[in-house]
Short mmCIF file of C-alpha atoms and ligand atoms in Angstrom, two decimals:
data_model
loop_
_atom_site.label_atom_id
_atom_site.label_comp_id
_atom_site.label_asym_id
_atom_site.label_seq_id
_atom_site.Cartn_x
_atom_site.Cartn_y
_atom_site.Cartn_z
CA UNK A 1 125.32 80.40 107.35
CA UNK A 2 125.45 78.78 110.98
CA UNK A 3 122.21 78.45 112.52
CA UNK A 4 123.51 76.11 115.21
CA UNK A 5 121.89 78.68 118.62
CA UNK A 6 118.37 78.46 116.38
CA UNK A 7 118.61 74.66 116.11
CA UNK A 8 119.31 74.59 119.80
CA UNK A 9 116.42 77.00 120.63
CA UNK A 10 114.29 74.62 117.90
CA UNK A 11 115.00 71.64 120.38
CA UNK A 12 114.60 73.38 123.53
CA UNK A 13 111.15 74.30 122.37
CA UNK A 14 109.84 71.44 120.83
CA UNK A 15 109.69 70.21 124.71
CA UNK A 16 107.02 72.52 125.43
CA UNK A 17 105.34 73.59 122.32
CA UNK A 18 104.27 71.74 119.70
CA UNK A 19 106.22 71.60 116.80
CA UNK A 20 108.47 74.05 118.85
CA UNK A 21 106.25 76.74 117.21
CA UNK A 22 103.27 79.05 118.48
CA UNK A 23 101.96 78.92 114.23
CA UNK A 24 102.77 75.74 111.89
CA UNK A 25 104.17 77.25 109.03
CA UNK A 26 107.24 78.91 111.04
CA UNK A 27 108.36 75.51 112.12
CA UNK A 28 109.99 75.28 108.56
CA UNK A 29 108.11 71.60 107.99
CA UNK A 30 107.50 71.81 104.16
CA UNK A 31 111.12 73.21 103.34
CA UNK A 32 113.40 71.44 105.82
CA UNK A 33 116.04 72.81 108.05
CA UNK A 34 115.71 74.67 110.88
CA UNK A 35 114.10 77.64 111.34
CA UNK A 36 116.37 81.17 112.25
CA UNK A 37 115.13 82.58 116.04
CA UNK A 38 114.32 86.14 115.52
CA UNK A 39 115.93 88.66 118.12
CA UNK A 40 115.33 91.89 116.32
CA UNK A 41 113.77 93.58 113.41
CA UNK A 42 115.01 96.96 112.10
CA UNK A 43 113.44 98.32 108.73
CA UNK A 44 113.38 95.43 106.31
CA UNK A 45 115.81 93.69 107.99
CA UNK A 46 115.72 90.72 110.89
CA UNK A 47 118.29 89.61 112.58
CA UNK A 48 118.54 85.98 114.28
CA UNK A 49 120.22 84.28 117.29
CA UNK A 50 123.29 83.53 115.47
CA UNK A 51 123.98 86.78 114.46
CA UNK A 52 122.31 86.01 110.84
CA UNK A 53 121.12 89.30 108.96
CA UNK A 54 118.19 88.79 106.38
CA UNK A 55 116.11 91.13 104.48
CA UNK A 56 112.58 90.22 105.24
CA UNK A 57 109.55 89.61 102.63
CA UNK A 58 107.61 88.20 105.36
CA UNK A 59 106.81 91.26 107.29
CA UNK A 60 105.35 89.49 109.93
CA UNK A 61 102.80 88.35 106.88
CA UNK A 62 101.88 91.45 106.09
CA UNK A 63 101.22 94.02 108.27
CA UNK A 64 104.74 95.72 108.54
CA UNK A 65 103.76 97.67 105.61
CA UNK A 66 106.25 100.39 106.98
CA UNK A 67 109.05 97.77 108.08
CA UNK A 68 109.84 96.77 111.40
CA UNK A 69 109.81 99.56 113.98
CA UNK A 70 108.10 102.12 112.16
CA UNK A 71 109.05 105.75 114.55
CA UNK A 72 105.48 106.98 114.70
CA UNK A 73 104.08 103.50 115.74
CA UNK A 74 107.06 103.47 118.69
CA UNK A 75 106.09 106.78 119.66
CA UNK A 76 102.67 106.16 119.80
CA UNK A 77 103.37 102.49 122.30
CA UNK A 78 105.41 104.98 124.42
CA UNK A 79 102.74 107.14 124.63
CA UNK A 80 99.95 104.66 125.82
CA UNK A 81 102.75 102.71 128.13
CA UNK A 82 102.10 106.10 130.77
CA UNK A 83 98.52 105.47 130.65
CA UNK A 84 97.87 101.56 131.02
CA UNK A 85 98.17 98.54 129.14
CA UNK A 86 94.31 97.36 129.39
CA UNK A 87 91.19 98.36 130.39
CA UNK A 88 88.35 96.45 129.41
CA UNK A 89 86.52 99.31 129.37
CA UNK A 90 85.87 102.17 126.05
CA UNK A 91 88.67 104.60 125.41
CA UNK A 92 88.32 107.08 123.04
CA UNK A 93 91.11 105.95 120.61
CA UNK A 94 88.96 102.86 119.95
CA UNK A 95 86.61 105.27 117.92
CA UNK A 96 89.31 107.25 116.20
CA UNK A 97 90.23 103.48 115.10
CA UNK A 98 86.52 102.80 114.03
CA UNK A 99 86.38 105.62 112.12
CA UNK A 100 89.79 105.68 110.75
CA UNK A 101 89.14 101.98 109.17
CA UNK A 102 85.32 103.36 107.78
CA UNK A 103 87.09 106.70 106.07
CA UNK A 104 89.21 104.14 104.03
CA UNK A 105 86.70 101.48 103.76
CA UNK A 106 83.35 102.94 103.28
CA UNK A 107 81.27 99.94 102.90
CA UNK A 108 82.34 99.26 106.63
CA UNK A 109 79.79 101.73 108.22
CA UNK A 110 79.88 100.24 111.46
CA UNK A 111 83.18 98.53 113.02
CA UNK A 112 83.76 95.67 116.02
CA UNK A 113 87.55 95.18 116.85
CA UNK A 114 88.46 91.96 117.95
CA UNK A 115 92.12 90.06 118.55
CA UNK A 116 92.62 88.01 115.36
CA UNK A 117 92.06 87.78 111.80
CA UNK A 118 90.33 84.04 112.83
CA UNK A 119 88.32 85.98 115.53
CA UNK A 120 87.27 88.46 112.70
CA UNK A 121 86.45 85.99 109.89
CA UNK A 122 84.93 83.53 112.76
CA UNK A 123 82.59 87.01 113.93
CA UNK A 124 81.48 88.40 110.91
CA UNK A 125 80.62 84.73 109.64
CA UNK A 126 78.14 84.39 112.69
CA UNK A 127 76.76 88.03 111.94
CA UNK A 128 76.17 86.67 108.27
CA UNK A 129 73.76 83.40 109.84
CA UNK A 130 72.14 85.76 112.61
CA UNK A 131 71.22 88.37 110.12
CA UNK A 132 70.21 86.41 107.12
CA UNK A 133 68.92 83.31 109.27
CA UNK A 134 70.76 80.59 107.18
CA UNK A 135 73.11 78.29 107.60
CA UNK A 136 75.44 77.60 104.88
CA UNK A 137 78.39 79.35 103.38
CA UNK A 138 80.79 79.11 100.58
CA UNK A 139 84.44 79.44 100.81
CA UNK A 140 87.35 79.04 97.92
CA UNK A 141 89.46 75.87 97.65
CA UNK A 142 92.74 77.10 98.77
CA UNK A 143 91.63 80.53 100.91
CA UNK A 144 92.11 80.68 104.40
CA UNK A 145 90.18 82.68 106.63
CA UNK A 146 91.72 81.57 110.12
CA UNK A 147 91.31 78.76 112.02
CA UNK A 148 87.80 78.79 112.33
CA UNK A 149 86.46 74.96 112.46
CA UNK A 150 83.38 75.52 109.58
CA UNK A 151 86.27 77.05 107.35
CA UNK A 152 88.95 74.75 107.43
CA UNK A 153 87.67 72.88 104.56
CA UNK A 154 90.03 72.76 101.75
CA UNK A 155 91.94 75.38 103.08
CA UNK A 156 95.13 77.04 101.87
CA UNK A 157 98.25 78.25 104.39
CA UNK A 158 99.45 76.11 106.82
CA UNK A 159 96.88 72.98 105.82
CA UNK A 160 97.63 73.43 102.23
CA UNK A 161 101.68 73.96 103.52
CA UNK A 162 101.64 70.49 105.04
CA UNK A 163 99.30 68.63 103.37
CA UNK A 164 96.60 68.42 105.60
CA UNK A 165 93.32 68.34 103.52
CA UNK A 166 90.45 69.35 106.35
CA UNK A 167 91.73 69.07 109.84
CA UNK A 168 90.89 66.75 112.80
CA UNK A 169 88.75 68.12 115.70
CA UNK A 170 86.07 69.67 113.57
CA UNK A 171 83.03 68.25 113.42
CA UNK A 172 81.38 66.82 110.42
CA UNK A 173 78.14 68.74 111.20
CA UNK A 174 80.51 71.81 111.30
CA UNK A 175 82.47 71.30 107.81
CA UNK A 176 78.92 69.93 106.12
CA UNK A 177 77.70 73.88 106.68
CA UNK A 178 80.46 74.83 103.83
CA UNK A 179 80.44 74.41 100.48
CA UNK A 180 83.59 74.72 99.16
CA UNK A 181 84.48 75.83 95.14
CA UNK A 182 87.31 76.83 93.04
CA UNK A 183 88.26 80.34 92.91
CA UNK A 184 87.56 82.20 90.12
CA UNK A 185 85.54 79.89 89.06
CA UNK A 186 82.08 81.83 88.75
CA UNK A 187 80.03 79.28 87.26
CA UNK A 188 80.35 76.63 89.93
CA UNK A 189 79.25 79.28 92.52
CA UNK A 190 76.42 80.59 90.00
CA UNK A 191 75.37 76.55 90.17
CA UNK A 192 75.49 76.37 94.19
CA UNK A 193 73.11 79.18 94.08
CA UNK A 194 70.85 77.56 91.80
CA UNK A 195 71.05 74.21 94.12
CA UNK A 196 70.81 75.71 97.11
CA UNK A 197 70.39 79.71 97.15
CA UNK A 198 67.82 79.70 99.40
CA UNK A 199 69.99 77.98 102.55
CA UNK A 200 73.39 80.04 101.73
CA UNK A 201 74.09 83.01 103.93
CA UNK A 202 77.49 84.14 102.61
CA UNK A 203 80.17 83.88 100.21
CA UNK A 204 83.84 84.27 102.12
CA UNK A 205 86.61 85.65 99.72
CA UNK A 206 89.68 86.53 99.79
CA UNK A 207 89.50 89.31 96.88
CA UNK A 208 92.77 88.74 95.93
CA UNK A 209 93.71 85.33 97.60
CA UNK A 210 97.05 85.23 99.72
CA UNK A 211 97.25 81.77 101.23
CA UNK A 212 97.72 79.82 98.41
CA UNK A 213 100.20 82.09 97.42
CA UNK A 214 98.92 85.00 95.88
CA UNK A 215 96.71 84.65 93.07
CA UNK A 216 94.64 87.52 91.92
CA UNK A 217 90.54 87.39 90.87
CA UNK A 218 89.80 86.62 87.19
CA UNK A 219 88.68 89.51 85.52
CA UNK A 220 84.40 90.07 86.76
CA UNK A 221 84.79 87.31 89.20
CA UNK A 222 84.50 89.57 92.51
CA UNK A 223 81.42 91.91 90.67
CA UNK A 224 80.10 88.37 89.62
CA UNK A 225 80.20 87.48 93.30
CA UNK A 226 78.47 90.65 94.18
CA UNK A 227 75.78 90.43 91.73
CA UNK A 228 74.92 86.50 93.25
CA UNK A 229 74.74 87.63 96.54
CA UNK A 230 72.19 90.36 95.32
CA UNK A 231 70.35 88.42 93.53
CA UNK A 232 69.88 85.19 96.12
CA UNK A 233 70.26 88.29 99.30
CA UNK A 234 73.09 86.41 100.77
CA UNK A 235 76.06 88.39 102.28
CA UNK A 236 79.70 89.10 100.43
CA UNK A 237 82.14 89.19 103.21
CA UNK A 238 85.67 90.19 101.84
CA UNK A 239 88.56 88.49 104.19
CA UNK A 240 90.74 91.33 104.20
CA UNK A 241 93.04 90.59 106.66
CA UNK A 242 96.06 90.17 103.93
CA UNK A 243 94.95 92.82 101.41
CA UNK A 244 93.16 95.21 103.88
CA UNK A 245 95.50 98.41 103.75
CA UNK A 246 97.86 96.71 101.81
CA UNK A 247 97.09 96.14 97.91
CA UNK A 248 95.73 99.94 98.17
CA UNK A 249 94.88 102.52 101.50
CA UNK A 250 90.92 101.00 100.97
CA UNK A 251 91.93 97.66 100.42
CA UNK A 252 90.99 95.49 97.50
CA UNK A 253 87.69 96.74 97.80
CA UNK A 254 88.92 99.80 97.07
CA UNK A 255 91.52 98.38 94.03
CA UNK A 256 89.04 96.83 92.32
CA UNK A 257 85.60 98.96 93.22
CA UNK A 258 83.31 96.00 94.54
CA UNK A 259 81.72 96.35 97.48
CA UNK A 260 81.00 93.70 100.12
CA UNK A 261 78.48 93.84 103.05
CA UNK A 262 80.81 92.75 105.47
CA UNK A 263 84.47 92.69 105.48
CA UNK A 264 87.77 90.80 107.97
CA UNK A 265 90.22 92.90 108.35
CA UNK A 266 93.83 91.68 110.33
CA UNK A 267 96.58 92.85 112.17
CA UNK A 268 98.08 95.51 109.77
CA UNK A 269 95.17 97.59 111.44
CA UNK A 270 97.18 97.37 114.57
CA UNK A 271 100.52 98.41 112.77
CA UNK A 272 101.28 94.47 113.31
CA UNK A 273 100.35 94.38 117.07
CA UNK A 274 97.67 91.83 117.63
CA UNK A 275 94.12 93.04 116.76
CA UNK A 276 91.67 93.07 114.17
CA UNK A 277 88.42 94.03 113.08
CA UNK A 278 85.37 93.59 110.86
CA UNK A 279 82.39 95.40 110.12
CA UNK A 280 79.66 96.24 107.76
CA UNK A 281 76.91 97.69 106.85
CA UNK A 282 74.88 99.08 109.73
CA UNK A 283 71.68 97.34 109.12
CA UNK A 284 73.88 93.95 109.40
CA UNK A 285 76.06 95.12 112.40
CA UNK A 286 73.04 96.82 114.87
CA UNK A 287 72.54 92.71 115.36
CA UNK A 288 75.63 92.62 116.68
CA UNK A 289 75.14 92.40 120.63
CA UNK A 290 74.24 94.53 122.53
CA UNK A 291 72.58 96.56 119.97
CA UNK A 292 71.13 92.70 118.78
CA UNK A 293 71.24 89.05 119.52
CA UNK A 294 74.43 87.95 117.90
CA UNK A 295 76.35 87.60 120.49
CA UNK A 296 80.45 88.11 120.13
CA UNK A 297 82.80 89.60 123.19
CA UNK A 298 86.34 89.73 124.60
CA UNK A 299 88.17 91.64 127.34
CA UNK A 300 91.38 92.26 125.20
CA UNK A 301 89.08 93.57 121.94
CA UNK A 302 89.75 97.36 120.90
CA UNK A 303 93.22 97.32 123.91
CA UNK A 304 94.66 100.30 124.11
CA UNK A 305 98.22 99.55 122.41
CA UNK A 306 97.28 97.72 119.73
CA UNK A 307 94.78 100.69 118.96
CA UNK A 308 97.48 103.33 119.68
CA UNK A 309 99.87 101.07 117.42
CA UNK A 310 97.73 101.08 114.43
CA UNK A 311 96.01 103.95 114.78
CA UNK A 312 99.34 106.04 114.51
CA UNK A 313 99.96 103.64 111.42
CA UNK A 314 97.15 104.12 109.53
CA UNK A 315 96.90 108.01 109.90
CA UNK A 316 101.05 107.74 108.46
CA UNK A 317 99.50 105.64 105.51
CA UNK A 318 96.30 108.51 104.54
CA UNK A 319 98.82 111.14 104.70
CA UNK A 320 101.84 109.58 102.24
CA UNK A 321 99.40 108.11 99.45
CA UNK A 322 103.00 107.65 98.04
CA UNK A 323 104.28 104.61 100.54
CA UNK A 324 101.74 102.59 97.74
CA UNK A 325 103.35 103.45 94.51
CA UNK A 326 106.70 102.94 95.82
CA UNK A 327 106.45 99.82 97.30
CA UNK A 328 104.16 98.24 94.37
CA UNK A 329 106.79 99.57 92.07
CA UNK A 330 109.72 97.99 93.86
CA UNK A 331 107.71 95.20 93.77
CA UNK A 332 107.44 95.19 89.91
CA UNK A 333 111.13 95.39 89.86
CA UNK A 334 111.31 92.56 92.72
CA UNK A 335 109.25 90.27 90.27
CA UNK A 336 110.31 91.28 86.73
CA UNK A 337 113.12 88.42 86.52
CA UNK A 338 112.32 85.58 87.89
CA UNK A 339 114.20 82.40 87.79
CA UNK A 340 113.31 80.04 84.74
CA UNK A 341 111.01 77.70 85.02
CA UNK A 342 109.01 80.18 87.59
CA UNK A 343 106.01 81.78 86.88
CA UNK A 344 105.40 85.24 89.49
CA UNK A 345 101.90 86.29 90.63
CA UNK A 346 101.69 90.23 92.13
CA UNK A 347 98.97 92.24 92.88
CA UNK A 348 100.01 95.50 94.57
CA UNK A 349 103.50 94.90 96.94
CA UNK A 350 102.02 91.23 97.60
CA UNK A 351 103.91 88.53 95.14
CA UNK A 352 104.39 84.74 95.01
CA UNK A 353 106.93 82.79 93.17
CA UNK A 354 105.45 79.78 91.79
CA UNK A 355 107.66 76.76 90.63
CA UNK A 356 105.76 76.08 87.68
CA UNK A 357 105.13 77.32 83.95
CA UNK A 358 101.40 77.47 84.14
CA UNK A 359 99.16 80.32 85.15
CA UNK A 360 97.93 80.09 88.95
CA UNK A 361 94.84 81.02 89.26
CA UNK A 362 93.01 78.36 91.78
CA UNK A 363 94.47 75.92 94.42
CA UNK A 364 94.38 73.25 91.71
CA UNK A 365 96.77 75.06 89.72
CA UNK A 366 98.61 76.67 92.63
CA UNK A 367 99.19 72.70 93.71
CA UNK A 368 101.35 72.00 90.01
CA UNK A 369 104.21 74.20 91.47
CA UNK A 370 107.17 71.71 92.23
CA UNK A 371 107.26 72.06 96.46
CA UNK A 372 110.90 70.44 96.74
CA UNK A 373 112.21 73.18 93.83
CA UNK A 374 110.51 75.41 95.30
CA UNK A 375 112.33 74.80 98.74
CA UNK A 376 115.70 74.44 97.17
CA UNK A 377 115.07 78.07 96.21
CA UNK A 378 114.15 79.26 99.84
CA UNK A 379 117.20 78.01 101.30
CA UNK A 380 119.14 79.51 98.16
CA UNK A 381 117.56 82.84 99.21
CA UNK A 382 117.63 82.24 103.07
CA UNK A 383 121.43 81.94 102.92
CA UNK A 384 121.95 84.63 100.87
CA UNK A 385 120.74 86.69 103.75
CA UNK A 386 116.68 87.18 101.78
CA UNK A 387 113.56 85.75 104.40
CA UNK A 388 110.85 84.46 102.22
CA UNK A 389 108.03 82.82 103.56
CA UNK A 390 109.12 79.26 104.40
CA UNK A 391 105.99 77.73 102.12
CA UNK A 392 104.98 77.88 98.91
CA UNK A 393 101.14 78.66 99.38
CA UNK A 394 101.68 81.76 101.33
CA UNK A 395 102.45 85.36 99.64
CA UNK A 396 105.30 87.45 99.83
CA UNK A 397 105.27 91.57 100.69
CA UNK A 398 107.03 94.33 100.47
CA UNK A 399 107.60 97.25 103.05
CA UNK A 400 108.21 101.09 102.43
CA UNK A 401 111.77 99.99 104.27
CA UNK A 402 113.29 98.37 101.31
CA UNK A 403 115.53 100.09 99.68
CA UNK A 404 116.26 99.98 95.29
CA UNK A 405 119.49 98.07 96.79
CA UNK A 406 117.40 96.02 99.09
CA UNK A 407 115.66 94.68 95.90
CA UNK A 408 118.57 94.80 93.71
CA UNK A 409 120.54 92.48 95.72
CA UNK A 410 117.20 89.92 96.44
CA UNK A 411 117.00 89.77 92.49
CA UNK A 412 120.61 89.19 92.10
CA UNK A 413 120.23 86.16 94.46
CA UNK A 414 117.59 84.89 92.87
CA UNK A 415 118.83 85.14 89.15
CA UNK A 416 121.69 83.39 90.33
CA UNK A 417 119.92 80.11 91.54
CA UNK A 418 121.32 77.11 90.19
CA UNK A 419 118.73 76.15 87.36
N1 HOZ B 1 99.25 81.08 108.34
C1 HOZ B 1 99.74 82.40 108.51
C2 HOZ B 1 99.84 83.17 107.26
N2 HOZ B 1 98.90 82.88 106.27
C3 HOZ B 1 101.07 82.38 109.17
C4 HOZ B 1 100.97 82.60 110.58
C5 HOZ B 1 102.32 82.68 111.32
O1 HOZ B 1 103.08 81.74 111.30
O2 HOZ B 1 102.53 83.69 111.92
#
C-alpha cells in the first residue's frame, strides 16, 4: 500500500502542529509508520490521500454508530445550514436534545450540553465538589475521562498509548485531589472510603472502560460502586462518552441497570459532530449556574448543527431498536476467531484485541499485552485495507454500515496473520 501523499502531508504538518496531529494517538507514535490522511468517509469505509480504501473500526472512536454519512444526519445539517450556524442564544432543538438524552437515560433528569467529552467529565466533576462540598475524587488506573488536569493521573488512551504516566503542566495540588485505584477492584475503593469517606465527593467510571482497551466491570463491581457512594453520600458519575448510546440506546446504565447521579456523555450525542453533554439528577444540577453557584459556560454549547446532527441521530436509533442487535452480533462474529496468542474483550459492538493469554480486566493486566505484536498486527490489518485504532489501549466499534462481508473479509485478514 503506498502512503507516500500521507507521509508528505505528515511532514508538512509537523511544521505547524505538534506531532503533525490535532489528538496524539492519530500521529501513529506507538505503532510506527505513517499515518493515512483521511479525505472521505462513506458507510464503513474511509478513504485516504493516496487513494487507499479501508474499512473503518474506528468510527471516529465511536460515535459513527450509523457509519460515516448517515442520510438523516445530512439531511438534518442541510436543514440547519438555511437557518445559521450559531447563535449563542436558546433554540428550541436544544430541548428536544435535552429531552431526547433524559427519555433514554432517565437518571439524567436535568441536562447541560457542552463541546467535549473533557468539557463534560471536567463539568460534572465540579458539580460533584459544589454540591457535595468536598474535594477529592477517585478515578480507575487506566480510564480516561478527557484531558482534564485532576484526572490525568494514571490515565489510559493516549498517556497509557505513549507511555506517559501523569502528564507535565498539572499541578501537584491538582493530581493530589485524586485518588486513583484499580478497576474492578471493589475492595481497594471500599478501603478509600473507610480512610477517607468523609473528604471524597465522587467516584468517576467508565462502566465499561474503553481507553485501556475495552475491558468490561467484574460482575457487582458498578452496584458495589453505587452502594459506596450511598452509603458515604458521595456522587457516582458514569463517563459515558464511549458507551453512552452505544453498548445499548440507554447506555451502560441502561445494560447493566445501575444508576449514577451524574453521568458524561460524548460526541455520539451529536451524531459525531462536536458536542457533548452531562447531567443528573435535578437536586445536583439546579446548582448548576444560573439556577446555582457552580459556575460552567460557553458560546458554542448546545450550537445548532451539532444539535440538529445528533438529534436526527438519536431519534433514527429509538425508532430501529434493531441497529443494536445487529451490530453487537456482527461484532460476536468480528471477535469469535481471533488470532492465537490473542485474547478479545467485547461488550456490546465495542471490542479490543489484546496480545496476550491472560484475562484483562484492569490497566495492570491490560499493560501484559505485547505492544510491538500488537503493532505488527495493525499494520497486517491496515494494509489489508481494515482501520483499527492505531493503539492498543483504545477500543474498537462497529457501525450499522458493515456489512456480513465487511466482517467476513476483516476476520479473514486477521486469521491469516503470520503467527
Ligand atoms: N484519545 C481518544 C480516544 N480515546 C482519541 C482522540 C482522537 O485522536 O481523536
Amino acid at each position: 500500500m503506498d502512503f507516500s501523499k500521507s507521509a508528505a502531508l505528515l511532514e508538512r504538518a509537523r511544521q505547524v502542529i505538534p506531532g503533525g496531529v490535532n489528538s496524539p494517538v492519530r500521529a501513529f507514535r506507538s505503532v510506527g509508520g505513517t499515518p493515512p490522511f483521511i479525505v472521505r468517509g462513506e458507510g464503513c469505509r474511509m478513504y485516504d490521500v493516496d487513494g487507499n480504501e479501508f474499512i473503518d473500526y474506528v468510527g471516529s472512536w465511536g460515535p459513527l454508530i450509523l457509519g460515516h454519512r448517515p442520510p438523516m444526519v445530512l439531511d438534518a445539517l442541510r436543514e440547519i445550514l438555511e437557518v445559521g450556524t450559531s447563535f449563542g442564544a436558546p433554540t428550541e432543538r436544544e430541548i428536544d436534545l435535552a429531552e431526547a438524552i433524559r427519555d433514554a437515560f432517565p437518571s439524567m433528569e436535568m441536562v447541560r450540553l457542552v463541546n467535549s467529552g473533557t468539557e463534560a467529565a471536567m463539568s460534572a466533576l465540579r458539580v460533584a465538589r459544589g454540591f457535595t462540598g468536598r474535594n477529592l475524587t477517585i478515578k480507575f488506573e487506566g480510564c480516561y475521562h478527557g484531558h482534564v488536569d485532576s484526572l490525568l493521573v494514571k490515565a489510559g488512551s493516549g498517556l497509557a498509548t505513549l507511555g506517559i504516566a501523569d502528564s507535565a503542566g498539572v499541578p501537584e495540588a491538582f493530581a493530589a485531589t485524586t485518588i486513583s485505584l484499580p478497576y474492578n477492584n471493589l475492595a481497594a475503593v471500599e478501603q478509600a472510603f473507610v480512610e477517607r469517606g468523609g473528604d471524597i465527593a465522587c467516584i468517576m467510571v467508565e462502566p465499561v472502560a474503553g481507553n485501556m482497551g475495552c475491558v468490561p466491570p467484574a460482575p457487582k463491581f458498578l452496584e458495589g460502586l453505587r452502594a459506596i457512594c450511598t452509603k458515604y453520600r458521595a456522587l457516582l458519575i458514569f463517563d459515558e462518552v464511549m458507551t453512552g448510546f452505544r453498548v445499548a440506546f440507554g447506555g451502560a446504565q441502561g445494560r447493566f441497570g445501575v444508576k449514577p447521579d451524574m453521568t458524561a456523555l460524548g460526541k455520539i450525542v451529536g451524531g459525531g459532530l462536536p458536542i457533548a453533554a452531562y447531567g443528573g439528577k435535578r437536586e445536583v444540577m439546579t446548582h448548576v449556574a444560573p439556577t446555582g453557584p457552580i459556575y460552567q459556560a460557553g458560546t458554542l454549547s448546545g450550537n445548532p448543527m451539532a444539535v440538529a446532527a445528533g438529534l436526527a441521530m438519536l431519534r433514527y436509533l429509538k425508532s430501529h431498536p434493531e441497529v443494536y442487535e445487529q451490530i453487537e452480533l456482527r461484532t460476536q462474529e468480528l471477535c469469535a476467531t481471533p488470532p492465537a496468542g490473542v485474547t478479545v474483550n467485547r461488550v456490546g459492538s465495542m471490542f479490543t484485541f489484546f496480545f496476550t493469554e491472560q484475562p484483562i480486566t484492569d490497566y495492570d493486566s491490560a499493560r501484559t499485552s505485547n505492544t510491538q505484536r500488537f503493532a505488527q498486527f495493525f499494520h497486517w490489518m491496515l494494509t489489508g485495507g481494515i482501520y483499527l485504532a492505531p493503539s492498543q489501549f483504545e477500543a474498537g466499534f462497529m457501525s450499522a454500515a458493515h456489512t456480513p462481508e465487511d466482517v467476513a473479509k476483516t476476520v479473514e485478514r486477521a486469521k491469516a496473520f503470520p503467527g
